[in-house]
Amino acid sequence: PVALNFSVQTTGPTVGGEHVRVARSKVQDKLYWSTSRLNTMDVATAGHVCEEMLYEVVCDLSTVPFYGNSSVNIWLYLTPTETTVGPLDATFTFGANAFADFDVVPDLTVM
């Protein structure tokens, strides 16, 4: 899988609904998340699996403490869809209750 690291800092403490989501069409198999860097062999056992919805995959980050005074590393582990060659062109949207969504499009090329 591909490991993507996002350093996330909120402007204040979050009060629920913390998540990151991406279009289902961009992920071949499961999407996993962790707050620490995992060996790719350990992702399926040590990572948190994200929920597959109809058009999106959503990672519930409600157990992550976002206090607003420091950043939190969020690692996402995914295998791009097998038909993807070239730019991944995936939008990862971070959100929480009472916070505006924030979109991130990593510069990632699939060979």
Short mmCIF file of N, CA and C in Angstrom, two decimals:
data_model
loop_
_atom_site.label_atom_id
_atom_site.label_comp_id
_atom_site.label_asym_id
_atom_site.label_seq_id
_atom_site.Cartn_x
_atom_site.Cartn_y
_atom_site.Cartn_z
N PRO A 1 0.82 -1.22 0.00
CA PRO A 1 0.00 0.00 0.00
C PRO A 1 0.85 1.26 0.00
N VAL A 2 0.21 2.35 -0.37
CA VAL A 2 0.82 3.68 -0.34
C VAL A 2 0.57 4.26 1.05
N ALA A 3 1.61 4.85 1.65
CA ALA A 3 1.46 5.50 2.95
C ALA A 3 1.48 7.01 2.75
N LEU A 4 0.44 7.67 3.19
CA LEU A 4 0.34 9.13 3.10
C LEU A 4 0.30 9.70 4.51
N ASN A 5 1.13 10.71 4.78
CA ASN A 5 1.16 11.33 6.09
C ASN A 5 0.61 12.75 6.00
N PHE A 6 -0.35 13.04 6.87
CA PHE A 6 -0.93 14.37 6.96
C PHE A 6 -0.69 14.88 8.38
N SER A 7 -0.17 16.09 8.50
CA SER A 7 -0.01 16.74 9.79
C SER A 7 -1.19 17.70 9.94
N VAL A 8 -2.07 17.40 10.89
CA VAL A 8 -3.33 18.14 11.02
C VAL A 8 -3.34 18.93 12.33
N GLN A 9 -3.64 20.22 12.21
CA GLN A 9 -3.80 21.06 13.40
C GLN A 9 -5.08 21.86 13.24
N THR A 10 -5.93 21.78 14.23
CA THR A 10 -7.19 22.53 14.21
C THR A 10 -6.98 23.89 14.89
N THR A 11 -7.93 24.78 14.69
CA THR A 11 -7.84 26.11 15.29
C THR A 11 -8.33 26.12 16.73
N GLY A 12 -8.87 25.00 17.19
CA GLY A 12 -9.36 24.87 18.55
C GLY A 12 -9.74 23.42 18.78
N PRO A 13 -10.17 23.08 20.00
CA PRO A 13 -10.55 21.70 20.27
C PRO A 13 -11.78 21.28 19.44
N THR A 14 -11.79 20.05 19.01
CA THR A 14 -12.94 19.54 18.26
C THR A 14 -13.93 18.93 19.24
N VAL A 15 -15.20 18.85 18.81
CA VAL A 15 -16.27 18.38 19.70
C VAL A 15 -17.01 17.18 19.13
N GLY A 16 -16.39 16.49 18.19
CA GLY A 16 -17.03 15.30 17.62
C GLY A 16 -17.07 15.35 16.11
N GLY A 17 -17.33 14.21 15.51
CA GLY A 17 -17.46 14.11 14.07
C GLY A 17 -16.16 14.14 13.31
N GLU A 18 -15.03 13.96 14.00
CA GLU A 18 -13.72 14.02 13.35
C GLU A 18 -13.58 12.87 12.35
N HIS A 19 -13.18 13.22 11.13
CA HIS A 19 -13.08 12.19 10.09
C HIS A 19 -12.21 12.68 8.94
N VAL A 20 -11.83 11.73 8.10
CA VAL A 20 -11.24 12.03 6.80
C VAL A 20 -11.92 11.11 5.81
N ARG A 21 -12.19 11.62 4.61
CA ARG A 21 -12.90 10.81 3.61
C ARG A 21 -12.28 11.02 2.24
N VAL A 22 -12.47 10.01 1.39
CA VAL A 22 -11.96 10.04 0.02
C VAL A 22 -12.95 9.27 -0.85
N ALA A 23 -12.98 9.58 -2.13
CA ALA A 23 -13.88 8.89 -3.05
C ALA A 23 -13.55 7.40 -3.09
N ARG A 24 -14.57 6.57 -3.04
CA ARG A 24 -14.41 5.11 -3.07
C ARG A 24 -13.70 4.67 -4.35
N SER A 25 -13.90 5.38 -5.43
CA SER A 25 -13.32 5.02 -6.73
C SER A 25 -11.80 5.14 -6.75
N LYS A 26 -11.20 5.78 -5.74
CA LYS A 26 -9.74 5.97 -5.70
C LYS A 26 -9.02 4.87 -4.92
N VAL A 27 -9.78 4.03 -4.20
CA VAL A 27 -9.20 3.02 -3.32
C VAL A 27 -9.53 1.62 -3.83
N GLN A 28 -8.49 0.81 -4.06
CA GLN A 28 -8.68 -0.54 -4.59
C GLN A 28 -9.29 -1.48 -3.55
N ASP A 29 -8.75 -1.49 -2.36
CA ASP A 29 -9.18 -2.43 -1.33
C ASP A 29 -9.59 -1.62 -0.10
N LYS A 30 -9.10 -1.96 1.02
CA LYS A 30 -9.42 -1.23 2.25
C LYS A 30 -8.54 0.00 2.40
N LEU A 31 -9.07 0.99 3.09
CA LEU A 31 -8.31 2.17 3.49
C LEU A 31 -8.12 2.05 4.99
N TYR A 32 -6.89 2.25 5.45
CA TYR A 32 -6.57 2.17 6.87
C TYR A 32 -5.98 3.49 7.32
N TRP A 33 -6.09 3.76 8.63
CA TRP A 33 -5.46 4.95 9.19
C TRP A 33 -4.77 4.61 10.51
N SER A 34 -3.83 5.45 10.88
CA SER A 34 -3.10 5.31 12.13
C SER A 34 -2.50 6.66 12.49
N THR A 35 -2.18 6.84 13.76
CA THR A 35 -1.47 8.06 14.17
C THR A 35 0.03 7.82 14.20
N SER A 36 0.46 6.62 13.83
CA SER A 36 1.89 6.34 13.76
C SER A 36 2.22 5.63 12.46
N ARG A 37 3.46 5.75 12.06
CA ARG A 37 3.95 5.10 10.84
C ARG A 37 4.00 3.60 11.08
N LEU A 38 3.37 2.84 10.19
CA LEU A 38 3.34 1.39 10.31
C LEU A 38 4.14 0.74 9.19
N ASN A 39 4.72 -0.39 9.48
CA ASN A 39 5.32 -1.22 8.45
C ASN A 39 4.18 -1.69 7.56
N THR A 40 4.35 -1.68 6.25
CA THR A 40 3.26 -2.06 5.34
C THR A 40 2.74 -3.47 5.60
N MET A 41 3.56 -4.33 6.18
CA MET A 41 3.11 -5.69 6.50
C MET A 41 2.16 -5.69 7.69
N ASP A 42 2.19 -4.64 8.52
CA ASP A 42 1.39 -4.58 9.74
C ASP A 42 0.11 -3.77 9.61
N VAL A 43 -0.10 -3.15 8.47
CA VAL A 43 -1.23 -2.23 8.31
C VAL A 43 -2.57 -2.91 8.59
N ALA A 44 -2.79 -4.10 8.04
CA ALA A 44 -4.08 -4.78 8.20
C ALA A 44 -4.36 -5.19 9.64
N THR A 45 -3.32 -5.40 10.44
CA THR A 45 -3.54 -5.82 11.82
C THR A 45 -3.42 -4.68 12.82
N ALA A 46 -2.57 -3.68 12.54
CA ALA A 46 -2.35 -2.60 13.48
C ALA A 46 -3.08 -1.30 13.11
N GLY A 47 -3.47 -1.16 11.87
CA GLY A 47 -4.17 0.04 11.44
C GLY A 47 -5.66 -0.05 11.72
N HIS A 48 -6.32 1.10 11.70
CA HIS A 48 -7.77 1.16 11.88
C HIS A 48 -8.40 1.14 10.49
N VAL A 49 -9.31 0.22 10.25
CA VAL A 49 -9.95 0.14 8.95
C VAL A 49 -11.03 1.22 8.84
N CYS A 50 -11.14 1.82 7.67
CA CYS A 50 -12.12 2.87 7.43
C CYS A 50 -13.40 2.25 6.86
N GLU A 51 -14.50 2.95 7.07
CA GLU A 51 -15.81 2.43 6.66
C GLU A 51 -16.08 2.74 5.19
N GLU A 52 -16.48 1.72 4.48
CA GLU A 52 -16.82 1.89 3.06
C GLU A 52 -18.28 2.28 2.93
N MET A 53 -18.50 3.41 2.32
CA MET A 53 -19.85 3.90 2.04
C MET A 53 -20.10 3.68 0.55
N LEU A 54 -21.24 4.14 0.07
CA LEU A 54 -21.58 3.95 -1.33
C LEU A 54 -20.57 4.62 -2.26
N TYR A 55 -20.28 5.89 -2.02
CA TYR A 55 -19.39 6.64 -2.91
C TYR A 55 -18.10 7.10 -2.24
N GLU A 56 -17.99 6.90 -0.94
CA GLU A 56 -16.82 7.37 -0.19
C GLU A 56 -16.33 6.29 0.76
N VAL A 57 -15.08 6.46 1.19
CA VAL A 57 -14.53 5.70 2.29
C VAL A 57 -14.27 6.72 3.39
N VAL A 58 -14.77 6.44 4.60
CA VAL A 58 -14.69 7.41 5.69
C VAL A 58 -13.92 6.80 6.86
N CYS A 59 -12.91 7.53 7.31
CA CYS A 59 -12.12 7.12 8.47
C CYS A 59 -12.61 7.92 9.68
N ASP A 60 -13.08 7.22 10.70
CA ASP A 60 -13.55 7.85 11.93
C ASP A 60 -12.35 8.19 12.81
N LEU A 61 -12.07 9.46 12.95
CA LEU A 61 -10.93 9.93 13.74
C LEU A 61 -11.36 10.44 15.11
N SER A 62 -12.54 10.03 15.58
CA SER A 62 -13.08 10.58 16.83
C SER A 62 -12.25 10.21 18.05
N THR A 63 -11.38 9.22 17.95
CA THR A 63 -10.52 8.86 19.09
C THR A 63 -9.22 9.66 19.12
N VAL A 64 -9.00 10.49 18.11
CA VAL A 64 -7.77 11.28 18.02
C VAL A 64 -7.99 12.61 18.74
N PRO A 65 -7.09 12.98 19.65
CA PRO A 65 -7.25 14.25 20.38
C PRO A 65 -6.78 15.45 19.55
N PHE A 66 -7.73 16.23 19.07
CA PHE A 66 -7.42 17.47 18.36
C PHE A 66 -7.70 18.62 19.33
N TYR A 67 -6.65 19.22 19.88
CA TYR A 67 -6.81 20.28 20.88
C TYR A 67 -6.62 21.67 20.33
N GLY A 68 -6.05 21.77 19.13
CA GLY A 68 -5.84 23.08 18.53
C GLY A 68 -4.52 23.72 18.85
N ASN A 69 -3.76 23.17 19.80
CA ASN A 69 -2.49 23.78 20.16
C ASN A 69 -1.28 23.00 19.63
N SER A 70 -1.52 21.87 18.99
CA SER A 70 -0.42 21.10 18.40
C SER A 70 -0.97 20.28 17.24
N SER A 71 -0.07 19.87 16.35
CA SER A 71 -0.51 19.08 15.21
C SER A 71 -0.51 17.59 15.56
N VAL A 72 -1.33 16.85 14.82
CA VAL A 72 -1.44 15.40 14.98
C VAL A 72 -1.11 14.77 13.64
N ASN A 73 -0.27 13.77 13.64
CA ASN A 73 0.04 13.04 12.41
C ASN A 73 -1.03 11.99 12.15
N ILE A 74 -1.60 12.02 10.97
CA ILE A 74 -2.55 11.01 10.53
C ILE A 74 -1.93 10.32 9.33
N TRP A 75 -1.72 9.02 9.43
CA TRP A 75 -1.19 8.22 8.33
C TRP A 75 -2.35 7.49 7.68
N LEU A 76 -2.45 7.56 6.37
CA LEU A 76 -3.44 6.80 5.61
C LEU A 76 -2.70 5.79 4.74
N TYR A 77 -3.24 4.59 4.69
CA TYR A 77 -2.64 3.50 3.92
C TYR A 77 -3.68 3.00 2.92
N LEU A 78 -3.33 3.08 1.63
CA LEU A 78 -4.28 2.65 0.61
C LEU A 78 -3.55 2.07 -0.58
N THR A 79 -4.27 1.27 -1.33
CA THR A 79 -3.81 0.80 -2.63
C THR A 79 -4.69 1.49 -3.65
N PRO A 80 -4.10 2.30 -4.54
CA PRO A 80 -4.92 2.96 -5.57
C PRO A 80 -5.61 1.91 -6.45
N THR A 81 -6.73 2.29 -7.04
CA THR A 81 -7.43 1.36 -7.92
C THR A 81 -6.49 0.90 -9.02
N GLU A 82 -6.60 -0.37 -9.40
CA GLU A 82 -5.65 -0.96 -10.34
C GLU A 82 -5.68 -0.34 -11.72
N THR A 83 -6.74 0.37 -12.05
CA THR A 83 -6.82 1.02 -13.36
C THR A 83 -6.19 2.41 -13.36
N THR A 84 -5.74 2.87 -12.17
CA THR A 84 -5.16 4.20 -12.07
C THR A 84 -3.70 4.18 -12.50
N VAL A 85 -3.37 4.95 -13.50
CA VAL A 85 -1.99 5.17 -13.93
C VAL A 85 -1.85 6.67 -14.15
N GLY A 86 -0.80 7.24 -13.56
CA GLY A 86 -0.62 8.68 -13.64
C GLY A 86 -1.02 9.32 -12.32
N PRO A 87 -1.41 10.59 -12.34
CA PRO A 87 -1.78 11.27 -11.09
C PRO A 87 -2.95 10.57 -10.40
N LEU A 88 -2.83 10.39 -9.08
CA LEU A 88 -3.92 9.77 -8.32
C LEU A 88 -5.15 10.65 -8.35
N ASP A 89 -4.96 11.98 -8.27
CA ASP A 89 -6.05 12.94 -8.34
C ASP A 89 -7.16 12.61 -7.34
N ALA A 90 -6.76 12.32 -6.10
CA ALA A 90 -7.73 12.00 -5.05
C ALA A 90 -7.79 13.15 -4.06
N THR A 91 -9.00 13.53 -3.68
CA THR A 91 -9.21 14.58 -2.68
C THR A 91 -9.50 13.93 -1.34
N PHE A 92 -8.67 14.20 -0.35
CA PHE A 92 -8.88 13.73 1.01
C PHE A 92 -9.47 14.89 1.80
N THR A 93 -10.66 14.70 2.33
CA THR A 93 -11.36 15.76 3.03
C THR A 93 -11.37 15.49 4.52
N PHE A 94 -10.80 16.42 5.28
CA PHE A 94 -10.81 16.34 6.74
C PHE A 94 -11.96 17.19 7.25
N GLY A 95 -12.68 16.68 8.24
CA GLY A 95 -13.81 17.43 8.78
C GLY A 95 -14.10 17.07 10.22
N ALA A 96 -14.90 17.90 10.87
CA ALA A 96 -15.35 17.68 12.24
C ALA A 96 -16.56 18.57 12.47
N ASN A 97 -17.36 18.23 13.48
CA ASN A 97 -18.51 19.06 13.84
C ASN A 97 -18.02 20.47 14.15
N ALA A 98 -18.73 21.46 13.70
CA ALA A 98 -18.45 22.88 13.95
C ALA A 98 -17.17 23.37 13.26
N PHE A 99 -16.60 22.58 12.36
CA PHE A 99 -15.43 23.01 11.60
C PHE A 99 -15.74 22.85 10.11
N ALA A 100 -15.24 23.77 9.32
CA ALA A 100 -15.40 23.66 7.87
C ALA A 100 -14.51 22.53 7.36
N ASP A 101 -14.98 21.83 6.33
CA ASP A 101 -14.17 20.78 5.72
C ASP A 101 -12.91 21.38 5.10
N PHE A 102 -11.85 20.59 5.10
CA PHE A 102 -10.59 21.00 4.51
C PHE A 102 -10.13 19.93 3.53
N ASP A 103 -9.97 20.29 2.27
CA ASP A 103 -9.58 19.34 1.22
C ASP A 103 -8.08 19.37 0.98
N VAL A 104 -7.51 18.17 0.81
CA VAL A 104 -6.09 18.03 0.49
C VAL A 104 -5.99 17.10 -0.72
N VAL A 105 -5.24 17.53 -1.73
CA VAL A 105 -5.00 16.70 -2.92
C VAL A 105 -3.49 16.45 -3.01
N PRO A 106 -3.04 15.28 -2.54
CA PRO A 106 -1.60 15.01 -2.59
C PRO A 106 -1.09 14.89 -4.03
N ASP A 107 0.13 15.29 -4.23
CA ASP A 107 0.78 15.18 -5.53
C ASP A 107 1.39 13.79 -5.60
N LEU A 108 0.62 12.82 -6.07
CA LEU A 108 1.03 11.41 -6.08
C LEU A 108 0.79 10.83 -7.46
N THR A 109 1.84 10.22 -8.02
CA THR A 109 1.73 9.60 -9.32
C THR A 109 1.79 8.10 -9.18
N VAL A 110 0.83 7.40 -9.81
CA VAL A 110 0.75 5.94 -9.75
C VAL A 110 1.40 5.40 -11.02
N MET A 111 2.32 4.49 -10.84
CA MET A 111 3.02 3.89 -11.98
C MET A 111 2.48 2.50 -12.27
#
